[in-house]
Coordinates of N, CA, C and O and ligand atoms in Angstrom, one line a residue:
M17 N 98.0 63.7 81.6 CA 97.5 64.1 82.9 C 97.2 65.6 82.8 O 98.1 66.5 82.6
S18 N 95.9 66.0 83.0 CA 95.6 67.4 82.8 C 95.6 68.1 84.2 O 95.7 67.5 85.2
R19 N 95.7 69.4 84.1 CA 95.8 70.3 85.3 C 94.6 71.1 85.4 O 93.9 71.4 84.4
Q20 N 94.2 71.5 86.6 CA 92.9 72.2 86.7 C 93.1 73.6 87.2 O 94.0 73.9 88.0
I21 N 92.3 74.5 86.6 CA 92.2 75.9 87.0 C 90.8 76.3 87.3 O 89.9 75.8 86.6
T22 N 90.5 77.2 88.2 CA 89.2 77.6 88.6 C 88.9 79.0 88.2 O 89.8 79.8 88.3
C23 N 87.7 79.2 87.6 CA 87.4 80.6 87.2 C 87.3 81.6 88.3 O 86.9 81.1 89.4
Q24 N 87.7 82.8 88.1 CA 87.5 83.8 89.1 C 86.7 85.0 88.4 O 86.6 85.1 87.2
P25 N 86.0 85.8 89.2 CA 85.2 86.9 88.7 C 86.2 87.8 88.0 O 87.3 88.0 88.3
L26 N 85.7 88.4 86.9 CA 86.5 89.4 86.1 C 86.5 90.7 86.7 O 85.5 91.5 86.7
I27 N 87.6 91.0 87.4 CA 87.8 92.3 88.1 C 88.9 93.0 87.5 O 90.0 92.4 87.2
A28 N 88.8 94.3 87.2 CA 89.7 95.1 86.5 C 91.2 94.9 87.0 O 92.1 94.7 86.2
A29 N 91.4 95.0 88.3 CA 92.7 94.9 88.9 C 93.3 93.6 88.6 O 94.5 93.5 88.3
A30 N 92.6 92.5 88.7 CA 93.1 91.2 88.5 C 93.4 91.0 87.0 O 94.4 90.3 86.7
F31 N 92.7 91.6 86.1 CA 92.9 91.4 84.7 C 93.9 92.4 84.1 O 94.4 92.2 83.0
A32 N 94.3 93.4 84.9 CA 95.2 94.5 84.4 C 96.4 94.0 83.8 O 96.9 94.6 82.7
P33 N 97.1 93.0 84.3 CA 98.3 92.5 83.5 C 98.1 92.0 82.2 O 99.0 91.8 81.4
F34 N 96.8 91.7 81.8 CA 96.5 91.0 80.5 C 95.7 92.0 79.6 O 95.8 91.8 78.4
G35 N 95.0 92.8 80.2 CA 94.1 93.7 79.3 C 93.2 94.6 80.2 O 93.3 94.8 81.4
D36 N 92.2 95.1 79.5 CA 91.2 96.0 80.1 C 89.8 95.4 80.2 O 89.4 94.6 79.3
V37 N 89.1 95.7 81.3 CA 87.7 95.3 81.5 C 86.9 96.5 81.0 O 87.1 97.6 81.4
L38 N 85.9 96.2 80.2 CA 85.0 97.3 79.6 C 83.6 97.0 80.2 O 83.0 96.0 80.0
D39 N 83.2 97.9 81.2 CA 81.9 97.8 81.8 C 81.5 99.2 82.3 O 82.2 100.1 82.1
C40 N 80.4 99.2 83.0 CA 79.9 100.5 83.5 C 80.0 100.4 85.1 O 79.0 100.8 85.8
E41 N 81.1 99.9 85.5 CA 81.3 99.9 87.0 C 81.6 101.3 87.5 O 82.4 102.1 86.8
G42 N 81.0 101.7 88.6 CA 81.2 103.1 89.1 C 80.5 104.1 88.3 O 79.7 103.9 87.5
D43 N 80.9 105.4 88.7 CA 80.4 106.5 88.0 C 80.9 106.7 86.6 O 82.1 106.5 86.3
P44 N 80.0 107.1 85.6 CA 80.6 107.4 84.3 C 81.5 108.6 84.2 O 81.5 109.4 85.2
D45 N 82.4 108.6 83.2 CA 83.3 109.8 83.1 C 82.6 111.0 82.6 O 83.0 112.1 82.9
K46 N 81.5 110.8 81.9 CA 80.8 112.0 81.3 C 79.3 111.6 81.3 O 78.9 110.4 81.0
I47 N 78.4 112.6 81.5 CA 77.0 112.4 81.3 C 76.7 113.1 79.9 O 77.1 114.3 79.8
I48 N 76.1 112.4 79.0 CA 75.9 112.9 77.7 C 74.5 112.7 77.3 O 73.7 112.2 78.0
N49 N 74.2 113.2 76.0 CA 72.9 112.9 75.4 C 71.7 113.4 76.3 O 70.9 112.7 76.7
A50 N 71.8 114.7 76.6 CA 70.8 115.4 77.5 C 70.6 114.7 78.8 O 69.4 114.6 79.3
G51 N 71.7 114.2 79.3 CA 71.6 113.5 80.6 C 71.1 112.1 80.6 O 70.9 111.5 81.7
L52 N 70.9 111.6 79.4 CA 70.2 110.3 79.3 C 71.2 109.1 79.1 O 70.8 108.0 78.9
C53 N 72.5 109.5 79.1 CA 73.5 108.4 78.9 C 74.8 108.7 79.7 O 75.3 109.8 79.7
G54 N 75.3 107.7 80.3 CA 76.7 107.8 81.0 C 77.7 107.3 80.0 O 77.6 106.2 79.4
R55 N 78.8 108.0 79.8 CA 79.9 107.6 78.9 C 81.1 107.2 79.7 O 81.6 108.0 80.5
Y56 N 81.5 106.0 79.6 CA 82.7 105.5 80.3 C 83.8 105.5 79.2 O 83.9 104.6 78.4
H57 N 84.5 106.6 79.3 CA 85.2 107.2 78.2 C 86.6 106.5 78.0 O 87.3 106.4 79.0
D58 N 86.9 106.1 76.8 CA 88.2 105.7 76.4 C 88.9 104.7 77.3 O 89.9 104.9 77.9
R59 N 88.2 103.5 77.5 CA 88.6 102.6 78.5 C 89.5 101.5 78.1 O 89.8 100.6 78.9
A60 N 90.0 101.5 76.8 CA 90.8 100.4 76.4 C 92.1 100.9 75.9 O 92.2 101.9 75.2
Q61 N 93.2 100.2 76.1 CA 94.5 100.5 75.6 C 94.6 99.7 74.3 O 95.1 98.5 74.3
M62 N 94.1 100.3 73.2 CA 94.2 99.6 71.9 C 95.5 99.9 71.2 O 96.1 101.0 71.5
D63 N 96.0 98.9 70.4 CA 97.2 99.1 69.7 C 97.2 98.3 68.5 O 97.0 97.1 68.5
F64 N 97.3 98.9 67.3 CA 97.2 98.2 66.0 C 98.5 98.3 65.3 O 98.5 98.0 64.1
G65 N 99.6 98.8 65.9 CA 100.9 98.8 65.3 C 100.8 99.6 64.0 O 100.2 100.7 63.9
D66 N 101.4 99.0 62.9 CA 101.4 99.7 61.6 C 100.1 99.3 60.8 O 100.0 99.5 59.6
G67 N 99.2 98.6 61.5 CA 97.9 98.2 60.8 C 96.8 99.2 61.1 O 97.1 100.4 61.4
R68 N 95.6 98.8 61.0 CA 94.5 99.7 61.3 C 93.5 98.9 62.1 O 93.5 97.7 62.2
A69 N 92.6 99.6 62.8 CA 91.5 98.9 63.6 C 90.5 98.3 62.7 O 90.1 99.0 61.7
G70 N 90.0 97.2 63.0 CA 88.9 96.6 62.3 C 87.8 96.0 63.3 O 88.2 95.7 64.4
I71 N 86.6 96.1 62.9 CA 85.5 95.5 63.7 C 85.0 94.3 62.9 O 84.5 94.5 61.7
S72 N 85.0 93.1 63.5 CA 84.5 92.0 62.9 C 83.4 91.4 63.8 O 83.3 91.7 65.0
V73 N 82.5 90.6 63.2 CA 81.5 90.0 64.1 C 81.8 88.5 64.1 O 82.0 87.8 63.0
F74 N 81.9 87.9 65.3 CA 82.2 86.5 65.5 C 80.9 85.8 65.9 O 80.2 86.2 66.8
N75 N 80.5 84.7 65.2 CA 79.4 83.8 65.6 C 80.0 82.5 66.1 O 80.3 81.6 65.3
A76 N 80.3 82.5 67.4 CA 81.1 81.4 68.0 C 80.2 80.3 68.6 O 79.2 80.6 69.2
Q77 N 80.6 79.0 68.5 CA 79.9 77.9 69.1 C 80.0 78.0 70.6 O 81.2 78.2 71.1
P78 N 78.9 77.9 71.4 CA 79.1 77.9 72.8 C 79.9 76.7 73.3 O 79.7 75.6 72.7
R79 N 80.7 76.9 74.4 CA 81.3 75.8 75.1 C 80.7 75.6 76.4 O 79.8 76.4 76.8
S80 N 81.1 74.6 77.2 CA 80.6 74.5 78.5 C 81.7 74.2 79.5 O 82.8 73.8 79.1
L81 N 81.4 74.5 80.8 CA 82.4 74.2 81.8 C 82.1 72.8 82.4 O 80.8 72.4 82.4
P82 N 83.0 71.9 82.7 CA 84.5 72.2 82.7 C 84.9 72.2 81.2 O 84.4 71.5 80.4
Y83 N 85.9 73.1 81.0 CA 86.3 73.4 79.6 C 87.8 73.0 79.5 O 88.6 73.3 80.3
T84 N 88.1 72.3 78.4 CA 89.5 71.9 78.2 C 90.2 72.9 77.4 O 89.9 73.2 76.3
L85 N 91.1 73.5 78.1 CA 92.0 74.6 77.4 C 93.3 73.9 77.0 O 94.1 73.4 77.8
D86 N 93.4 73.7 75.7 CA 94.6 73.0 75.2 C 95.3 73.9 74.1 O 96.3 73.4 73.5
L87 N 94.8 75.1 73.9 CA 95.5 76.0 72.9 C 95.5 77.4 73.5 O 94.5 77.9 74.0
L88 N 96.7 78.0 73.4 CA 96.8 79.4 73.8 C 97.4 80.1 72.6 O 98.3 79.5 71.8
E89 N 97.1 81.4 72.4 CA 97.6 82.1 71.2 C 97.8 83.6 71.7 O 97.4 84.0 72.7
R90 N 98.5 84.3 70.8 CA 98.7 85.7 71.0 C 98.9 86.4 69.7 O 99.1 85.8 68.7
H91 N 98.6 87.8 69.7 CA 98.7 88.6 68.6 C 99.8 89.6 68.8 O 99.6 90.6 69.4
P92 N 101.0 89.3 68.3 CA 102.2 90.2 68.6 C 102.0 91.5 67.9 O 102.8 92.5 68.4
L93 N 101.1 91.7 67.0 CA 101.1 93.0 66.3 C 99.9 93.9 66.7 O 99.8 95.0 66.2
G94 N 99.1 93.4 67.6 CA 97.9 94.2 67.9 C 97.1 93.7 69.0 O 97.2 92.6 69.4
S95 N 96.3 94.6 69.6 CA 95.3 94.2 70.7 C 94.1 93.6 70.1 O 93.9 93.6 68.9
Q96 N 93.3 93.0 70.9 CA 92.0 92.3 70.4 C 90.9 92.5 71.5 O 91.2 92.1 72.7
A97 N 89.8 93.1 71.1 CA 88.7 93.2 72.1 C 87.6 92.3 71.8 O 87.2 92.1 70.6
F98 N 87.0 91.7 72.8 CA 85.8 90.8 72.7 C 84.6 91.5 73.3 O 84.6 91.7 74.5
I99 N 83.7 91.9 72.5 CA 82.5 92.7 73.0 C 81.2 91.9 72.7 O 80.8 91.8 71.5
P100 N 80.7 91.3 73.8 CA 79.5 90.4 73.5 C 78.3 91.3 72.9 O 78.1 92.4 73.3
M101 N 77.6 90.6 72.0 CA 76.4 91.2 71.5 C 75.2 90.5 72.1 O 74.1 90.5 71.5
S102 N 75.3 89.9 73.2 CA 74.2 89.3 74.0 C 74.6 89.6 75.4 O 75.8 89.8 75.8
H103 N 73.6 89.6 76.3 CA 73.8 89.8 77.7 C 74.1 88.6 78.4 O 73.3 88.1 79.3
Q104 N 75.2 87.9 78.1 CA 75.6 86.6 78.7 C 77.0 86.7 79.2 O 77.8 87.3 78.5
P105 N 77.3 86.0 80.3 CA 78.7 85.8 80.7 C 79.5 85.0 79.7 O 78.9 84.2 78.9
F106 N 80.8 85.1 79.6 CA 81.6 84.2 78.7 C 82.9 84.0 79.5 O 83.2 84.6 80.5
L107 N 83.6 83.0 79.0 CA 84.9 82.6 79.6 C 86.1 83.3 79.0 O 86.2 83.4 77.8
V108 N 86.9 83.8 79.9 CA 88.2 84.5 79.4 C 89.4 83.7 80.0 O 89.4 83.6 81.2
T109 N 90.2 83.3 79.1 CA 91.5 82.6 79.6 C 92.6 83.3 79.1 O 92.7 83.6 77.9
V110 N 93.6 83.6 80.0 CA 94.8 84.4 79.6 C 96.0 83.8 80.3 O 95.8 82.9 81.3
A111 N 97.2 84.1 79.9 CA 98.4 83.5 80.6 C 99.5 84.6 80.5 O 99.6 85.3 79.5
P112 N 100.4 84.7 81.5 CA 101.6 85.5 81.4 C 102.5 84.9 80.4 O 102.5 83.7 80.1
D113 N 103.4 85.8 79.8 CA 104.5 85.3 79.0 C 105.7 84.8 79.8 O 106.1 85.5 80.7
E114 N 106.2 83.6 79.5 CA 107.4 83.2 80.2 C 108.4 82.8 79.1 O 108.3 81.7 78.5
G115 N 109.3 83.7 78.8 CA 110.3 83.4 77.8 C 109.8 83.1 76.4 O 110.3 82.2 75.7
G116 N 108.7 83.8 76.1 CA 108.1 83.6 74.7 C 107.1 82.5 74.7 O 106.6 82.2 73.6
K117 N 106.8 81.9 75.8 CA 105.8 80.8 75.8 C 104.8 81.2 77.0 O 105.2 81.9 77.9
P118 N 103.6 80.7 76.9 CA 102.6 81.0 77.9 C 102.9 80.3 79.2 O 103.3 79.1 79.3
G119 N 102.8 81.0 80.4 CA 102.9 80.5 81.7 C 101.5 79.8 82.1 O 100.7 79.5 81.2
V120 N 101.4 79.7 83.4 CA 100.2 79.1 83.9 C 98.9 80.0 83.7 O 99.0 81.2 84.0
P121 N 97.9 79.5 83.0 CA 96.8 80.3 82.6 C 96.0 80.7 83.8 O 96.0 80.1 84.9
V122 N 95.2 81.8 83.6 CA 94.2 82.3 84.6 C 92.9 82.4 83.9 O 92.8 82.8 82.7
A123 N 91.8 81.9 84.6 CA 90.5 81.9 84.0 C 89.5 82.9 84.7 O 89.5 82.9 85.9
F124 N 88.8 83.6 83.9 CA 87.9 84.6 84.4 C 86.5 84.3 83.8 O 86.4 83.9 82.7
L125 N 85.4 84.5 84.7 CA 84.1 84.4 84.2 C 83.5 85.8 84.2 O 83.6 86.5 85.3
T126 N 83.1 86.3 83.0 CA 82.5 87.7 83.0 C 81.2 87.8 83.6 O 80.5 86.7 83.7
E127 N 80.8 89.0 84.0 CA 79.4 89.3 84.3 C 78.7 89.6 83.0 O 79.4 90.2 82.1
P128 N 77.4 89.4 82.9 CA 76.7 90.0 81.7 C 77.0 91.5 81.7 O 76.9 92.2 82.7
G129 N 77.2 92.0 80.5 CA 77.5 93.5 80.4 C 79.0 93.8 80.5 O 79.3 95.0 80.4
Q130 N 79.8 92.8 80.6 CA 81.3 93.1 80.6 C 81.9 92.6 79.3 O 81.5 91.6 78.7
A131 N 82.8 93.4 78.8 CA 83.6 93.1 77.6 C 85.1 93.2 78.0 O 85.4 93.7 79.1
I132 N 86.0 92.7 77.1 CA 87.4 92.8 77.4 C 88.2 93.3 76.2 O 87.7 93.1 75.1
N133 N 89.3 93.9 76.5 CA 90.3 94.1 75.5 C 91.6 93.5 75.9 O 92.2 93.9 76.9
L134 N 92.1 92.6 75.1 CA 93.4 91.9 75.3 C 94.5 92.8 74.8 O 94.5 93.3 73.7
H135 N 95.5 93.1 75.7 CA 96.6 93.9 75.2 C 97.4 93.2 74.2 O 97.4 92.0 74.1
R136 N 98.1 94.0 73.3 CA 98.9 93.5 72.3 C 99.9 92.5 72.9 O 100.5 92.7 73.8
G137 N 99.9 91.2 72.3 CA 100.8 90.2 72.7 C 100.4 89.4 73.9 O 101.2 88.5 74.3
C138 N 99.2 89.6 74.3 CA 98.8 88.8 75.6 C 98.4 87.4 75.2 O 97.5 87.2 74.3
W139 N 98.9 86.4 75.9 CA 98.5 85.0 75.6 C 97.0 84.9 76.1 O 96.7 85.3 77.1
H140 N 96.2 84.2 75.2 CA 94.8 84.0 75.6 C 94.3 82.7 74.9 O 94.8 82.3 73.9
G141 N 93.2 82.2 75.5 CA 92.4 81.2 74.8 C 91.5 81.9 73.8 O 91.2 83.1 73.9
V142 N 91.1 81.2 72.8 CA 90.2 81.8 71.8 C 88.9 82.2 72.4 O 88.5 81.8 73.5
L143 N 88.2 83.0 71.7 CA 86.9 83.5 72.1 C 86.0 82.4 72.6 O 85.9 81.4 71.8
T144 N 85.5 82.4 73.9 CA 84.8 81.2 74.4 C 83.5 81.6 75.0 O 83.4 81.9 76.3
P145 N 82.4 81.7 74.2 CA 81.1 81.9 74.8 C 80.7 80.6 75.6 O 81.2 79.6 75.3
L146 N 79.8 80.8 76.5 CA 79.3 79.7 77.3 C 77.8 79.5 77.1 O 77.2 78.6 77.7
S147 N 77.2 80.3 76.2 CA 75.8 80.1 75.9 C 75.5 80.8 74.5 O 76.3 81.6 74.0
A148 N 74.4 80.4 73.9 CA 74.1 80.8 72.6 C 73.1 82.1 72.8 O 72.5 82.2 73.8
P149 N 73.2 83.0 71.9 CA 74.1 83.1 70.7 C 75.5 83.6 71.2 O 75.7 84.4 72.0
G150 N 76.5 82.9 70.5 CA 77.9 83.3 70.7 C 78.3 84.5 69.9 O 79.3 84.4 69.1
L151 N 77.5 85.5 69.9 CA 77.7 86.7 69.0 C 78.6 87.7 69.7 O 78.2 88.2 70.7
F152 N 79.7 88.1 69.1 CA 80.6 89.1 69.6 C 81.0 90.1 68.5 O 81.2 89.6 67.3
A153 N 81.2 91.3 68.8 CA 82.0 92.3 68.0 C 83.4 92.1 68.5 O 83.7 92.1 69.7
V154 N 84.3 92.0 67.5 CA 85.7 91.9 67.8 C 86.5 93.0 67.2 O 86.4 93.2 65.9
V155 N 87.2 93.7 68.0 CA 88.0 94.9 67.4 C 89.5 94.5 67.5 O 90.0 94.2 68.6
D156 N 90.1 94.3 66.3 CA 91.5 93.9 66.3 C 92.1 94.4 65.1 O 91.6 95.2 64.3
R157 N 93.4 94.1 64.9 CA 94.3 94.7 63.9 C 94.0 94.1 62.5 O 94.0 92.9 62.3
I158 N 93.8 94.9 61.6 CA 93.8 94.5 60.1 C 95.1 95.1 59.5 O 95.4 96.3 59.7
G159 N 95.8 94.2 58.9 CA 97.1 94.7 58.3 C 97.9 93.5 57.8 O 97.6 92.3 58.0
Q160 N 99.1 93.9 57.4 CA 100.1 92.8 56.8 C 100.8 92.2 58.0 O 100.8 92.7 59.1
G161 N 101.5 91.1 57.7 CA 102.3 90.5 58.7 C 101.6 89.4 59.4 O 100.3 89.3 59.3
T162 N 102.3 88.6 60.1 CA 101.7 87.4 60.9 C 101.4 87.9 62.2 O 102.2 88.1 63.0
N163 N 100.1 87.9 62.5 CA 99.6 88.5 63.8 C 99.0 87.4 64.6 O 98.1 87.6 65.5
L164 N 99.5 86.1 64.5 CA 98.9 85.0 65.3 C 100.0 84.1 65.6 O 100.7 83.5 64.7
Q165 N 100.2 83.8 66.9 CA 101.2 82.8 67.4 C 100.4 81.9 68.2 O 99.7 82.3 69.2
E166 N 100.4 80.6 68.0 CA 99.7 79.6 68.7 C 100.6 78.6 69.4 O 101.6 78.2 68.8
V167 N 100.2 78.2 70.6 CA 100.9 77.1 71.3 C 99.9 76.0 71.7 O 98.9 76.3 72.4
L168 N 100.0 74.8 71.2 CA 99.2 73.7 71.6 C 99.8 73.1 72.9 O 101.0 72.8 72.8
L169 N 99.0 73.0 73.9 CA 99.6 72.6 75.2 C 99.8 71.1 75.2 O 98.8 70.3 74.9
D170 N 100.9 70.6 75.7 CA 101.1 69.1 75.7 C 100.3 68.6 76.8 O 99.9 67.4 76.8
R171 N 100.1 69.4 77.9 CA 99.1 68.9 79.0 C 98.1 70.0 79.1 O 98.3 71.1 79.6
P172 N 96.8 69.7 78.6 CA 95.8 70.7 78.8 C 95.3 71.0 80.2 O 95.8 70.3 81.1
Y173 N 94.7 72.1 80.3 CA 94.1 72.5 81.6 C 92.6 72.3 81.6 O 92.0 72.5 80.5
I174 N 92.0 71.9 82.6 CA 90.6 71.8 82.8 C 90.1 73.0 83.6 O 90.5 73.1 84.7
V175 N 89.3 73.8 83.0 CA 88.8 75.0 83.6 C 87.4 74.7 84.2 O 86.6 74.2 83.5
T176 N 87.4 75.0 85.5 CA 86.1 74.7 86.2 C 85.5 76.0 86.7 O 86.2 77.0 86.9
A177 N 84.2 75.9 87.0 CA 83.5 77.1 87.5 C 84.0 77.4 88.9 O 84.4 76.6 89.6
Ligands
UGC207 N1 91.6 84.1 65.0 C1 90.7 85.0 65.4 O1 90.3 85.8 64.6 N2 90.3 84.9 66.7 C2 91.2 84.6 67.7 O2 92.2 85.5 67.7 C3 90.5 84.6 69.0 O3 91.2 85.0 70.0 O4 89.4 84.2 69.1
NI208 NI1 92.8 86.0 69.6

């Protein structure tokens, strides 16, 4: 018997317990490049522990809503940022930690032009594009040690728009 969760808009305050929203909401922190660019400066709490930052490119298969969320994971050693390389919304699923296991997930639908940075150790669903191309730059930890903990849910969640 599956359980249902409904997507909500990706708003920084709602996402704050899980990570950072990267977008150009509001005024820029700095105007640079001869006044031709607004810089939204240093907007992510990145953490790579004893490793280093790496940038990888993910080419992920698009999924569709309603989406079956049956796996949650976390990276205990570092943060992970999903930065779309297309101007498309994508699905973000996260969950609070409850005694070392994920609690009830929360689903967000991004606006085009939004990216996210998952804080170190935040439970999340894997990168979930909703349209092609599923191209993303991913900034996460490169280093030794096991940086992936996965939980297969005995009862999946159905994520709806
Ligand atoms: N495994 C991997 O590199 N990606 C996942 O961590 C993910 O969150 O998509
Ligand atoms: Ni991940």
